[in-house]
Coordinates of C-alpha atoms and ligand atoms in Angstrom, one line a residue:
X1 CA 62.3 142.0 -32.1
X2 CA 58.9 141.3 -33.3
X3 CA 55.4 142.6 -32.0
X4 CA 52.6 140.4 -31.4
X5 CA 49.6 140.7 -33.5
X6 CA 47.0 140.6 -31.2
X7 CA 48.5 143.7 -28.8
X8 CA 48.2 145.6 -32.4
X9 CA 44.4 144.9 -32.8
X10 CA 44.3 146.0 -29.0
X11 CA 45.9 149.4 -29.7
X12 CA 44.1 149.7 -32.7
X13 CA 40.2 149.2 -31.0
X14 CA 41.4 151.8 -28.1
X15 CA 42.8 154.6 -30.1
X16 CA 40.6 157.5 -29.7
X17 CA 41.9 160.1 -32.4
X18 CA 40.7 163.1 -30.2
X19 CA 42.8 162.4 -27.7
X20 CA 45.7 161.3 -29.8
X21 CA 45.5 164.6 -31.8
X22 CA 45.0 166.3 -28.6
X23 CA 48.3 165.7 -27.3
X24 CA 49.8 168.0 -30.1
X25 CA 46.9 170.5 -30.6
X26 CA 44.1 171.9 -29.2
X27 CA 41.3 171.2 -30.7
X28 CA 37.7 173.2 -30.7
X29 CA 34.8 171.4 -31.1
X30 CA 32.3 173.2 -34.0
X31 CA 29.6 170.8 -35.2
X32 CA 30.2 167.3 -35.5
X33 CA 33.8 168.2 -35.6
X34 CA 37.0 169.3 -33.7
X35 CA 39.4 172.2 -35.7
X36 CA 42.5 173.5 -35.0
X37 CA 45.1 175.3 -37.0
X38 CA 47.3 172.9 -38.7
X39 CA 50.7 171.2 -37.1
X40 CA 51.8 170.3 -40.9
X41 CA 51.4 173.7 -42.6
X42 CA 51.6 177.1 -41.2
X43 CA 48.6 179.1 -40.9
X44 CA 46.2 181.5 -39.2
X45 CA 42.8 180.2 -38.9
X46 CA 41.8 176.4 -38.6
X47 CA 41.5 174.1 -41.6
X48 CA 42.7 171.3 -40.0
X49 CA 39.7 169.2 -38.9
X50 CA 39.3 165.9 -36.7
X51 CA 36.3 163.7 -36.7
X52 CA 35.8 162.0 -34.0
X53 CA 33.5 159.3 -35.0
X54 CA 34.7 158.5 -38.2
X55 CA 38.3 158.3 -36.6
X56 CA 40.2 160.6 -39.0
X57 CA 41.6 163.8 -39.8
X58 CA 42.1 166.2 -42.6
X59 CA 43.7 169.3 -43.1
X60 CA 41.7 171.6 -45.8
X61 CA 44.6 173.6 -46.0
X62 CA 47.4 171.3 -47.0
X63 CA 45.5 168.4 -47.6
X64 CA 47.1 166.2 -45.1
X65 CA 44.6 163.5 -44.2
X66 CA 44.5 159.9 -42.1
X67 CA 43.8 158.3 -39.4
X68 CA 45.1 158.3 -35.7
X69 CA 48.2 156.4 -36.9
X70 CA 48.8 158.3 -40.0
X71 CA 49.0 161.1 -37.7
X72 CA 51.4 160.1 -35.1
X73 CA 53.5 159.0 -38.2
X74 CA 53.4 162.3 -39.9
X75 CA 53.8 164.2 -36.7
X76 CA 56.7 162.3 -35.3
X77 CA 58.3 160.9 -38.5
X78 CA 58.0 157.5 -37.5
X79 CA 57.3 154.3 -39.1
X80 CA 54.4 152.3 -38.6
X81 CA 55.9 149.9 -35.8
X82 CA 57.6 153.3 -34.2
X83 CA 53.9 154.6 -34.3
X84 CA 52.2 151.7 -32.9
X85 CA 54.9 151.7 -30.1
X86 CA 53.9 155.1 -29.3
X87 CA 50.3 154.7 -29.2
X88 CA 50.8 151.3 -27.1
X89 CA 52.4 153.3 -24.4
X90 CA 49.7 155.8 -24.4
X91 CA 47.1 153.5 -24.1
X92 CA 49.3 151.2 -21.4
X93 CA 48.9 148.2 -23.9
X94 CA 51.9 145.7 -23.6
X95 CA 53.4 145.1 -27.0
X96 CA 54.0 141.6 -25.8
X97 CA 57.1 141.3 -27.8
X98 CA 57.3 137.7 -28.8
X99 CA 60.2 135.3 -27.7
X100 CA 63.3 136.1 -30.0
X101 CA 65.5 133.3 -31.3
X102 CA 69.0 133.3 -29.8
X103 CA 70.4 135.0 -32.9
X104 CA 68.0 137.7 -32.8
X105 CA 68.6 138.1 -29.2
X106 CA 72.8 138.1 -29.7
X107 CA 72.2 140.6 -32.1
X108 CA 70.2 142.8 -30.2
X109 CA 72.6 142.8 -27.3
X110 CA 75.6 143.4 -29.7
X111 CA 73.6 146.2 -30.6
X112 CA 72.9 147.7 -27.4
X113 CA 76.3 147.1 -26.7
X114 CA 77.3 149.5 -29.6
X115 CA 75.0 152.1 -28.2
X116 CA 76.3 151.9 -24.9
X117 CA 80.1 152.1 -25.8
X118 CA 79.3 154.8 -28.4
X119 CA 77.7 156.9 -25.8
X120 CA 80.6 156.2 -23.5
X121 CA 82.7 157.8 -26.2
X122 CA 80.7 160.7 -26.9
X123 CA 80.8 161.6 -23.4
X124 CA 84.4 161.2 -22.9
X125 CA 85.2 163.2 -26.3
X126 CA 82.8 166.4 -24.7
X127 CA 84.3 165.8 -21.7
X128 CA 88.0 166.2 -22.8
X129 CA 86.6 169.5 -24.9
X130 CA 85.1 171.2 -21.9
X131 CA 87.4 170.3 -18.8
X132 CA 91.0 169.0 -20.4
X133 CA 93.6 171.3 -20.9
X134 CA 94.6 169.9 -24.6
X135 CA 91.1 169.8 -25.4
X136 CA 90.2 173.4 -24.3
X137 CA 93.2 175.0 -25.9
X138 CA 93.0 173.4 -29.2
X139 CA 89.6 171.8 -29.7
X140 CA 87.5 174.4 -27.8
X141 CA 89.4 177.3 -29.2
X142 CA 88.9 176.1 -32.6
X143 CA 85.0 175.9 -32.0
X144 CA 85.0 179.0 -30.5
X145 CA 86.7 180.5 -33.2
X146 CA 84.0 179.6 -35.5
X147 CA 81.5 181.5 -33.3
X148 CA 79.9 178.2 -32.2
X149 CA 78.6 178.9 -28.7
X150 CA 78.1 176.9 -25.7
X151 CA 74.2 175.9 -26.8
X152 CA 75.3 174.3 -30.1
X153 CA 78.4 172.7 -28.6
X154 CA 75.7 171.1 -26.3
X155 CA 72.9 170.3 -28.6
X156 CA 75.6 168.8 -30.9
X157 CA 77.4 167.3 -27.9
X158 CA 80.7 168.4 -29.8
X159 CA 83.8 166.9 -28.8
X160 CA 87.5 166.2 -28.9
X161 CA 89.9 163.6 -29.3
X162 CA 93.2 163.8 -27.6
X163 CA 96.4 163.7 -29.6
X164 CA 97.7 160.3 -28.7
X165 CA 97.5 156.8 -29.8
X166 CA 95.5 155.3 -26.8
X167 CA 93.5 157.9 -25.5
X168 CA 90.2 156.3 -25.4
X169 CA 91.5 153.0 -25.6
X170 CA 93.0 153.2 -22.3
X171 CA 89.9 155.0 -20.7
X172 CA 87.5 152.8 -22.3
X173 CA 89.5 149.2 -20.9
X174 CA 90.0 150.8 -17.6
X175 CA 86.0 151.3 -17.5
X176 CA 85.9 147.7 -18.5
X177 CA 84.6 147.9 -21.9
X178 CA 86.1 145.2 -23.8
X179 CA 88.2 145.7 -27.0
X180 CA 85.8 143.7 -29.1
X181 CA 83.1 145.9 -28.6
X182 CA 85.2 148.7 -29.3
X183 CA 86.5 147.1 -32.6
X184 CA 82.9 146.6 -33.4
X185 CA 81.8 150.3 -32.7
X186 CA 84.7 151.4 -35.1
X187 CA 86.3 153.3 -32.3
X188 CA 89.7 151.5 -32.3
X189 CA 91.8 149.9 -35.3
X190 CA 93.7 146.7 -35.2
X191 CA 96.5 146.5 -37.4
X192 CA 99.5 143.9 -37.6
X193 CA 98.9 143.2 -33.8
X194 CA 98.8 147.1 -32.6
X195 CA 95.7 148.6 -31.6
X196 CA 94.8 152.4 -31.4
X197 CA 92.2 155.1 -31.4
X198 CA 90.8 155.8 -34.9
X199 CA 90.2 159.5 -33.7
X200 CA 93.3 160.9 -32.6
X201 CA 94.1 165.2 -32.5
X202 CA 90.7 165.9 -34.0
X203 CA 87.4 167.6 -33.1
X204 CA 84.6 165.3 -32.9
X205 CA 81.3 165.4 -34.4
X206 CA 78.7 162.6 -33.1
X207 CA 76.1 161.6 -35.6
X208 CA 73.0 160.8 -34.2
X209 CA 70.1 158.2 -35.0
X210 CA 66.7 160.4 -35.6
X211 CA 65.7 159.3 -31.8
X212 CA 69.1 161.0 -30.4
X213 CA 71.2 158.1 -30.3
X214 CA 74.7 158.4 -30.9
X215 CA 75.6 155.9 -33.7
X216 CA 78.8 157.5 -35.2
X217 CA 81.3 160.0 -35.4
X218 CA 82.9 162.4 -37.9
X219 CA 86.3 163.7 -37.0
X220 CA 88.1 166.6 -38.4
X221 CA 92.1 167.6 -38.0
X222 CA 93.3 170.7 -37.1
X223 CA 96.6 169.8 -38.3
X224 CA 97.7 170.6 -41.8
X225 CA 99.8 167.9 -42.1
X226 CA 97.8 164.9 -40.6
X227 CA 96.2 163.0 -43.8
X228 CA 92.2 163.7 -44.0
X229 CA 90.8 166.6 -43.4
X230 CA 87.8 164.4 -42.1
X231 CA 87.5 160.9 -41.0
X232 CA 84.3 159.2 -40.2
X233 CA 83.3 156.2 -38.3
X234 CA 83.2 152.7 -40.5
X235 CA 80.2 151.1 -40.9
X236 CA 78.5 149.2 -38.4
X237 CA 75.6 147.2 -36.8
X238 CA 73.9 150.7 -35.8
X239 CA 75.5 153.1 -38.5
X240 CA 74.6 152.8 -42.3
X241 CA 76.1 155.9 -43.5
X242 CA 73.6 156.0 -46.5
X243 CA 70.7 155.9 -44.1
X244 CA 71.7 158.6 -41.8
X245 CA 71.5 162.5 -42.2
X246 CA 73.6 164.6 -39.7
X247 CA 71.3 167.3 -38.3
X248 CA 68.0 165.1 -38.7
X249 CA 67.5 164.8 -35.3
X250 CA 68.0 168.4 -34.1
X251 CA 66.1 169.9 -37.1
X252 CA 63.1 167.5 -37.6
X253 CA 60.6 169.6 -35.8
X254 CA 61.9 172.7 -37.7
X255 CA 61.9 171.1 -41.1
X256 CA 58.4 170.1 -40.5
X257 CA 57.2 173.8 -39.3
X258 CA 58.9 175.5 -42.1
X259 CA 57.9 172.6 -44.9
X260 CA 61.1 173.1 -46.0
X261 CA 64.7 171.3 -45.7
X262 CA 68.1 172.6 -46.3
X263 CA 70.4 170.2 -47.7
X264 CA 74.0 171.4 -47.0
X265 CA 77.6 169.4 -47.4
X266 CA 79.4 169.3 -44.1
X267 CA 78.9 169.1 -40.4
X268 CA 79.9 172.8 -40.1
X269 CA 77.6 174.3 -42.0
X270 CA 74.5 172.4 -40.1
X271 CA 76.3 174.2 -37.3
X272 CA 76.4 177.5 -38.8
X273 CA 72.9 177.4 -39.7
X274 CA 71.8 176.7 -36.5
X275 CA 73.9 179.7 -35.4
X276 CA 71.8 181.8 -37.8
X277 CA 68.9 180.6 -36.4
X278 CA 68.3 178.3 -39.2
X279 CA 67.2 174.6 -37.7
X280 CA 65.7 172.9 -40.4
X281 CA 69.1 171.9 -42.0
X282 CA 70.7 168.5 -42.6
X283 CA 74.2 167.4 -44.2
X284 CA 74.7 163.9 -45.9
X285 CA 78.0 163.9 -44.7
X286 CA 80.6 161.4 -45.8
X287 CA 78.5 160.3 -49.1
X288 CA 76.7 161.4 -51.8
X289 CA 72.9 162.1 -51.2
X290 CA 71.2 158.7 -51.2
X291 CA 67.5 157.7 -52.0
X292 CA 67.2 156.3 -48.6
X293 CA 68.4 159.7 -47.1
X294 CA 65.7 161.6 -49.7
X295 CA 62.8 159.1 -48.2
X296 CA 64.0 160.3 -44.6
X297 CA 63.8 164.1 -45.4
X298 CA 60.5 163.2 -47.0
X299 CA 58.9 161.7 -43.7
X300 CA 59.0 165.6 -42.5
X301 CA 58.6 167.9 -45.7
X302 CA 58.4 167.7 -49.7
X303 CA 60.5 170.8 -49.8
X304 CA 64.3 170.0 -50.2
X305 CA 66.6 173.6 -50.9
X306 CA 70.0 172.5 -51.9
X307 CA 72.8 175.0 -50.9
X308 CA 75.5 174.8 -53.3
X309 CA 79.1 176.1 -52.4
X310 CA 80.2 179.2 -54.8
X311 CA 82.4 176.9 -57.1
X312 CA 81.5 175.8 -60.8
X313 CA 82.7 172.5 -60.4
X314 CA 81.1 171.4 -57.6
X315 CA 78.0 172.8 -58.7
X316 CA 78.0 170.4 -61.8
X317 CA 79.0 167.6 -60.1
X318 CA 76.1 167.9 -57.9
X319 CA 73.8 168.3 -60.3
X320 CA 73.1 164.8 -60.9
X321 CA 72.2 164.3 -57.1
X322 CA 69.5 166.3 -57.5
X323 CA 68.2 164.9 -60.2
X324 CA 67.4 162.0 -57.8
X325 CA 65.6 164.8 -55.6
X326 CA 63.4 165.5 -58.4
X327 CA 62.7 161.8 -59.3
X328 CA 61.4 161.4 -55.7
X329 CA 58.6 163.5 -56.8
X330 CA 60.1 166.6 -53.6
X331 CA 60.2 170.1 -55.0
X332 CA 63.5 171.2 -55.5
X333 CA 65.5 175.1 -55.0
X334 CA 68.3 175.7 -54.6
X335 CA 70.6 178.6 -53.0
X336 CA 74.1 179.2 -55.1
X337 CA 76.8 181.0 -52.6
X338 CA 79.2 183.6 -54.2
X339 CA 82.6 182.5 -55.3
X340 CA 84.7 181.0 -52.5
X341 CA 81.9 181.0 -50.1
X342 CA 80.1 178.0 -48.4
X343 CA 76.9 178.2 -45.9
X344 CA 79.3 178.2 -43.3
X345 CA 81.6 180.9 -44.3
X346 CA 78.8 183.0 -45.4
X347 CA 76.7 182.6 -42.7
X348 CA 79.7 184.0 -40.6
X349 CA 80.4 186.7 -42.7
X350 CA 76.5 188.3 -43.2
X351 CA 75.5 187.5 -39.5
X352 CA 72.0 186.5 -38.7
X353 CA 69.3 188.5 -40.2
X354 CA 71.4 189.4 -43.4
X355 CA 72.0 185.6 -44.2
X356 CA 68.4 185.0 -43.6
X357 CA 67.6 187.5 -46.0
X358 CA 69.8 186.4 -48.6
X359 CA 68.6 182.8 -48.9
X360 CA 65.0 183.8 -49.0
X361 CA 66.2 186.2 -51.8
X362 CA 68.2 183.9 -53.8
X363 CA 66.1 180.7 -53.4
X364 CA 65.6 179.7 -57.3
X365 CA 63.4 176.8 -58.5
X366 CA 66.1 174.1 -59.5
X367 CA 64.7 173.3 -63.1
X368 CA 65.0 177.5 -64.1
X369 CA 68.3 177.4 -62.1
X370 CA 70.0 174.7 -64.2
X371 CA 68.3 176.2 -67.5
X372 CA 70.3 179.5 -66.7
X373 CA 73.2 177.9 -65.8
X374 CA 74.0 176.0 -68.6
X375 CA 72.8 179.1 -70.9
X376 CA 75.2 181.4 -69.6
X377 CA 77.8 178.9 -70.7
X378 CA 76.3 178.0 -74.1
X379 CA 75.9 181.5 -74.9
X380 CA 75.8 181.9 -78.8
X381 CA 77.0 178.4 -79.0
X382 CA 74.6 176.5 -81.2
X383 CA 76.0 172.7 -80.3
X384 CA 76.1 174.1 -76.5
X385 CA 72.6 175.1 -76.7
X386 CA 71.6 171.8 -77.9
X387 CA 73.6 170.1 -74.9
X388 CA 71.9 172.5 -72.6
X389 CA 68.2 171.7 -73.9
X390 CA 69.1 167.9 -73.6
X391 CA 70.7 168.7 -69.9
X392 CA 67.8 170.5 -68.9
X393 CA 64.8 168.3 -70.2
X394 CA 66.8 165.0 -68.5
X395 CA 65.8 166.5 -65.5
X396 CA 62.5 167.6 -66.2
X397 CA 61.8 164.0 -67.5
X398 CA 62.6 162.8 -63.8
X399 CA 60.1 164.5 -62.4
X400 CA 57.0 162.1 -61.7
X401 CA 54.1 164.3 -62.0
X402 CA 52.9 164.8 -65.3
X403 CA 51.5 168.5 -64.8
X404 CA 54.3 169.4 -63.4
X405 CA 56.4 168.4 -66.1
X406 CA 54.3 170.2 -68.1
X407 CA 54.6 173.7 -66.3
X408 CA 58.4 173.1 -66.5
X409 CA 58.4 172.4 -70.3
X410 CA 56.5 175.6 -70.4
X411 CA 58.7 177.5 -68.2
X412 CA 62.0 176.4 -69.8
X413 CA 60.5 177.0 -73.6
X414 CA 60.3 180.5 -73.0
X415 CA 63.9 180.8 -70.9
X416 CA 65.3 178.9 -73.8
X417 CA 63.7 180.5 -76.5
X418 CA 63.0 177.3 -78.1
X419 CA 59.4 175.7 -79.0
X420 CA 57.5 173.9 -76.5
X421 CA 56.8 171.1 -78.9
X422 CA 60.7 170.8 -79.7
X423 CA 61.3 170.3 -75.8
X424 CA 58.1 167.8 -75.5
X425 CA 59.8 166.0 -78.4
X426 CA 62.7 165.5 -76.5
X427 CA 61.2 164.7 -73.2
X428 CA 59.5 161.9 -75.3
X429 CA 62.7 160.7 -76.4
X430 CA 64.1 160.3 -73.3
X431 CA 61.3 158.7 -71.5
X432 CA 61.5 156.2 -74.2
X433 CA 64.9 155.4 -73.9
X434 CA 64.3 155.0 -70.4
X435 CA 60.9 153.0 -70.1
X436 CA 61.2 151.2 -73.8
X437 CA 63.6 148.8 -72.0
X438 CA 61.2 147.3 -69.4
X439 CA 57.7 147.7 -71.1
X440 CA 56.0 148.7 -74.1
X441 CA 56.2 152.3 -75.4
X442 CA 54.0 154.9 -73.7
X443 CA 51.6 156.9 -75.8
X444 CA 54.8 159.0 -77.0
X445 CA 52.9 162.7 -76.8
X446 CA 53.1 164.6 -73.7
X447 CA 49.8 165.9 -74.2
X448 CA 48.5 162.2 -74.2
X449 CA 50.5 161.5 -71.0
X450 CA 49.4 164.4 -69.0
X451 CA 45.5 163.5 -69.6
X452 CA 46.2 160.3 -69.0
X453 CA 47.7 160.7 -65.7
X454 CA 45.2 163.4 -64.7
X455 CA 42.3 161.0 -65.2
X456 CA 44.2 158.3 -63.3
X457 CA 45.0 160.5 -60.5
X458 CA 40.6 161.7 -60.3
X459 CA 41.7 165.3 -61.5
X460 CA 39.6 164.7 -64.6
X461 CA 37.5 161.3 -64.1
X462 CA 35.7 160.3 -66.6
X463 CA 31.9 160.6 -66.6
X464 CA 31.1 157.0 -65.3
X465 CA 34.1 157.2 -62.9
X466 CA 32.5 160.4 -61.3
X467 CA 29.2 158.9 -60.4
X468 CA 31.1 155.8 -59.2
X469 CA 32.8 158.1 -57.2
X470 CA 29.6 159.9 -55.8
X471 CA 27.9 156.9 -55.1
X472 CA 30.8 155.6 -52.8
X473 CA 30.7 158.6 -51.3
X474 CA 27.0 158.6 -50.5
X475 CA 27.5 155.1 -49.1
X476 CA 30.2 155.8 -47.0
X477 CA 28.7 159.1 -45.4
X478 CA 25.0 158.3 -45.5
X479 CA 24.8 154.7 -45.9
X480 CA 22.4 153.9 -42.8
X481 CA 20.4 156.5 -43.1
X482 CA 16.4 155.9 -44.0
X483 CA 15.2 157.1 -47.4
X484 CA 11.9 155.9 -47.4
X485 CA 10.0 153.9 -45.0
X486 CA 12.4 151.2 -43.4
X487 CA 14.7 151.7 -46.4
X488 CA 18.2 152.7 -45.7
X489 CA 20.4 154.2 -48.6
X490 CA 22.7 150.9 -48.3
X491 CA 19.4 148.7 -49.1
X492 CA 18.5 150.9 -51.5
X493 CA 21.7 151.2 -53.6
X494 CA 22.6 147.5 -53.4
X495 CA 19.0 146.3 -54.6
X496 CA 19.9 148.9 -57.4
X497 CA 23.4 148.2 -58.0
X498 CA 22.4 144.3 -57.6
X499 CA 25.6 142.4 -59.0
X500 CA 27.1 145.6 -60.8
X501 CA 30.8 146.2 -60.8
X502 CA 32.3 149.6 -60.5
X503 CA 34.9 150.0 -63.3
X504 CA 37.2 152.5 -61.5
X505 CA 39.2 149.9 -59.3
X506 CA 39.5 151.9 -56.1
X507 CA 35.6 152.4 -56.2
X508 CA 35.0 148.7 -56.7
X509 CA 37.4 147.9 -54.0
X510 CA 35.7 150.1 -51.6
X511 CA 32.2 148.8 -52.9
X512 CA 32.7 145.3 -52.2
X513 CA 34.4 145.8 -48.7
X514 CA 30.9 148.1 -47.9
X515 CA 28.7 145.0 -49.0
X516 CA 31.2 142.7 -46.7
X517 CA 30.6 145.0 -43.9
X518 CA 27.0 144.5 -44.3
X519 CA 27.2 140.9 -44.6
X520 CA 29.2 140.3 -41.8
X521 CA 28.2 142.4 -39.4
X522 CA 24.8 144.7 -40.5
X523 CA 26.6 147.7 -40.2
X524 CA 29.4 149.9 -41.9
X525 CA 31.7 150.9 -39.1
X526 CA 34.1 153.5 -41.2
X527 CA 37.0 152.9 -38.9
X528 CA 37.1 149.0 -39.4
X529 CA 36.8 150.0 -43.3
X530 CA 39.7 151.8 -43.2
X531 CA 41.8 149.6 -41.8
X532 CA 41.6 147.4 -44.4
X533 CA 42.4 149.9 -47.3
X534 CA 45.9 151.0 -48.0
X535 CA 47.8 153.6 -50.1
X536 CA 45.9 155.5 -52.9
X537 CA 42.3 153.8 -52.0
X538 CA 42.7 154.8 -48.2
X539 CA 43.6 158.7 -49.4
X540 CA 40.4 158.7 -51.4
X541 CA 38.3 157.3 -49.0
X542 CA 39.1 159.6 -46.3
X543 CA 38.7 162.4 -49.1
X544 CA 35.1 161.1 -49.7
X545 CA 34.0 160.9 -45.9
X546 CA 35.3 164.8 -45.4
X547 CA 35.0 166.9 -48.3
X548 CA 31.9 168.6 -49.4
X549 CA 29.9 168.3 -46.1
X550 CA 32.4 169.6 -44.0
X551 CA 32.8 172.5 -46.7
X552 CA 29.2 173.7 -46.6
X553 CA 29.4 173.6 -42.8
X554 CA 32.4 176.0 -43.0
X555 CA 30.2 178.0 -45.6
X556 CA 27.2 178.1 -43.1
X557 CA 29.5 179.1 -40.2
X558 CA 31.5 181.8 -41.8
X559 CA 28.6 183.6 -43.6
X560 CA 25.6 182.6 -41.3
X561 CA 23.6 181.7 -44.2
X562 CA 21.2 178.7 -44.6
X563 CA 22.2 176.3 -47.3
X564 CA 20.2 172.9 -47.2
X565 CA 22.4 170.1 -45.9
X566 CA 22.9 167.1 -48.4
X567 CA 21.4 165.3 -45.5
X568 CA 17.8 167.5 -46.0
X569 CA 17.7 166.3 -49.9
X570 CA 19.3 162.8 -49.5
X571 CA 16.7 161.1 -51.5
X572 CA 16.9 163.3 -54.3
X573 CA 20.6 163.1 -53.9
X574 CA 20.9 159.4 -54.3
X575 CA 18.3 158.8 -56.6
X576 CA 19.9 160.9 -59.2
X577 CA 23.3 159.6 -58.7
X578 CA 22.0 156.0 -59.0
X579 CA 20.0 157.4 -62.1
X580 CA 23.1 158.8 -63.7
X581 CA 25.2 155.9 -62.8
X582 CA 22.8 154.0 -65.2
X583 CA 22.6 156.6 -67.7
X584 CA 26.8 156.5 -68.0
X585 CA 26.4 152.7 -68.1
X586 CA 24.3 152.5 -70.9
X587 CA 25.7 155.1 -72.9
X588 CA 28.5 153.1 -72.6
X589 CA 26.9 150.2 -73.6
X590 CA 25.6 151.6 -76.6
X591 CA 28.8 153.0 -77.5
X592 CA 30.6 149.3 -77.3
X593 CA 27.4 147.9 -79.3
X594 CA 27.6 150.2 -81.9
X595 CA 31.6 149.5 -82.5
X596 CA 30.6 145.8 -82.2
X597 CA 27.7 146.5 -85.0
X598 CA 30.4 148.4 -87.3
X599 CA 32.6 145.3 -87.5
X600 CA 29.9 142.7 -87.6
X601 CA 29.0 140.0 -90.1
X602 CA 25.9 140.9 -92.1
X603 CA 24.3 137.8 -90.4
X604 CA 25.0 139.2 -86.8
X605 CA 24.1 142.6 -87.4
X606 CA 20.0 142.1 -87.1
X607 CA 20.8 141.4 -83.6
X608 CA 23.0 143.6 -82.4
X609 CA 20.3 146.6 -83.7
X610 CA 18.0 144.9 -81.7
X611 CA 20.4 145.6 -78.8
X612 CA 20.8 149.0 -79.9
X613 CA 16.8 149.9 -80.0
X614 CA 16.8 148.4 -76.3
X615 CA 19.3 150.1 -74.9
X616 CA 18.2 153.7 -76.4
X617 CA 15.1 153.0 -75.2
X618 CA 15.9 152.8 -71.5
X619 CA 18.7 155.6 -72.0
X620 CA 15.8 157.6 -72.9
X621 CA 13.6 157.0 -70.2
X622 CA 16.6 157.6 -67.9
X623 CA 17.4 161.0 -69.7
X624 CA 13.3 161.8 -69.4
X625 CA 13.8 161.6 -65.4
X626 CA 17.1 163.3 -65.2
X627 CA 15.4 166.1 -67.5
X628 CA 18.4 165.7 -70.2
X629 CA 17.3 166.3 -73.9
X630 CA 18.8 163.7 -76.1
X631 CA 19.3 164.7 -79.8
X632 CA 19.6 161.4 -81.6
Ligands
LIG1 ZN1 47.7 171.6 -43.3

């Protein structure tokens, strides 16, 4: 299915961020903006703001920010197209699905057929569990023994399959479902011209899509002699097990609210945690954790807590999977259960309150956990200790954020009682190994990596970048204000900057967009600008549109003091920003020119020296205006 581009545009023009956000939180007006307690993190005083004129939201607590579409994506856990569908519904815009090709239509009706027959099977199994003597005496009594109450059975639509070859098959054919669709849904098996039910004499755990449709089943046998304890539906057109998490449909709101997702192994672990009042839990059932599953969780939270069964063989096997979570940039914690216990058994043993306390108390940061785990085993054995260091550093090397890596290196050097520099050199070795094959070696020192990454992520931008950022901030926020007479800030900047190109690519990109907006429309509409950028540039733009001005407003309200707003002193701010920008650019030119001079042949020197003199003259003039004293 596809969506018509013009209807997408139509929706975008109708979006009113205040209306969109108000469906989820109640906003209060303060000054130009609207405020509420943030729906994305837990807080008691509002730091979540919405600017109707700019069409954006931003939380000063957790940093979440974006436009109305972003808001829907985030809060409903939808992708872009799903969010546009949501907004289309809200604003009654027909999404005018374009005419599908016959193959697409065929595929679509096949998928819908699967959903229908899977829905039928779910109801059939659920009804057997609750109302049929075999289902009650075997299935229902098993669930009750485990303490599963009616609510859980209903929420997860648990079921039972009769202990015979054609229970479902017979009922389905009687209702008019074709054998082909039952086969395609993985409900029956065809072998040597015999056809029979896949699930027989088992309790049934339906697996839901995020939106709550049943897409597959997991089934547990209750007999000791009947093959595999658990079997699952095979992959079908609607079920790719690597892209599904059990419990996500039921737990997604809780995951977002608690800003944490517990990761367990099995269906019953998920159910037991729900019984203990913990709903932010999922299981990667029937597969070891995949990248797609991690991405799914990250739609809702960046914090993942892995619950380990208490047996050390199992833990070691799970460790590599966790490196994958680290690589996704998520923050990983672990809880280890006592020997012989799993989340399901232990939750039942402790009861709700104690179990919750246990999780809180035992939650350990993964890197420290892994360090201690290996350290325990290595004890005084120097060879094992060396292996431990390698193992731990390997995990740290997966973390994408350089600052975080540096923190862990420090922490582990304390735990392992080895010099930080030793860990850093180990880290460099691993990173060189993993990147060397694809590109030239990175600067090998961890310290280099850190400063480099810091400045890239604008934590510590260099002086020119800082002034460029300030220019863009002023242009975005005050572009149409008049400075003197009829000259607007836009005009002032563009006449002063002429054809100057910013060296930071994000700022240059925004600068060109602003220029184009002025050329094409005569005014700069920030909403329209925002639609033209993505990713980091968009985030940066939102930051620039919100940060300082909002904060000073908040301070004024909080302390009832008068702070001259930036607008009051705008001409000065703009003037000094441009001067500083020019000053930095000239300083850079001087340095470059001197470098050239150093390498120059004698006959070129005279010319370069003259350039040096001219540049210094301009620099000194600007420095005078700025009140900067020059030493050379
Ligand atoms: Zn927040």
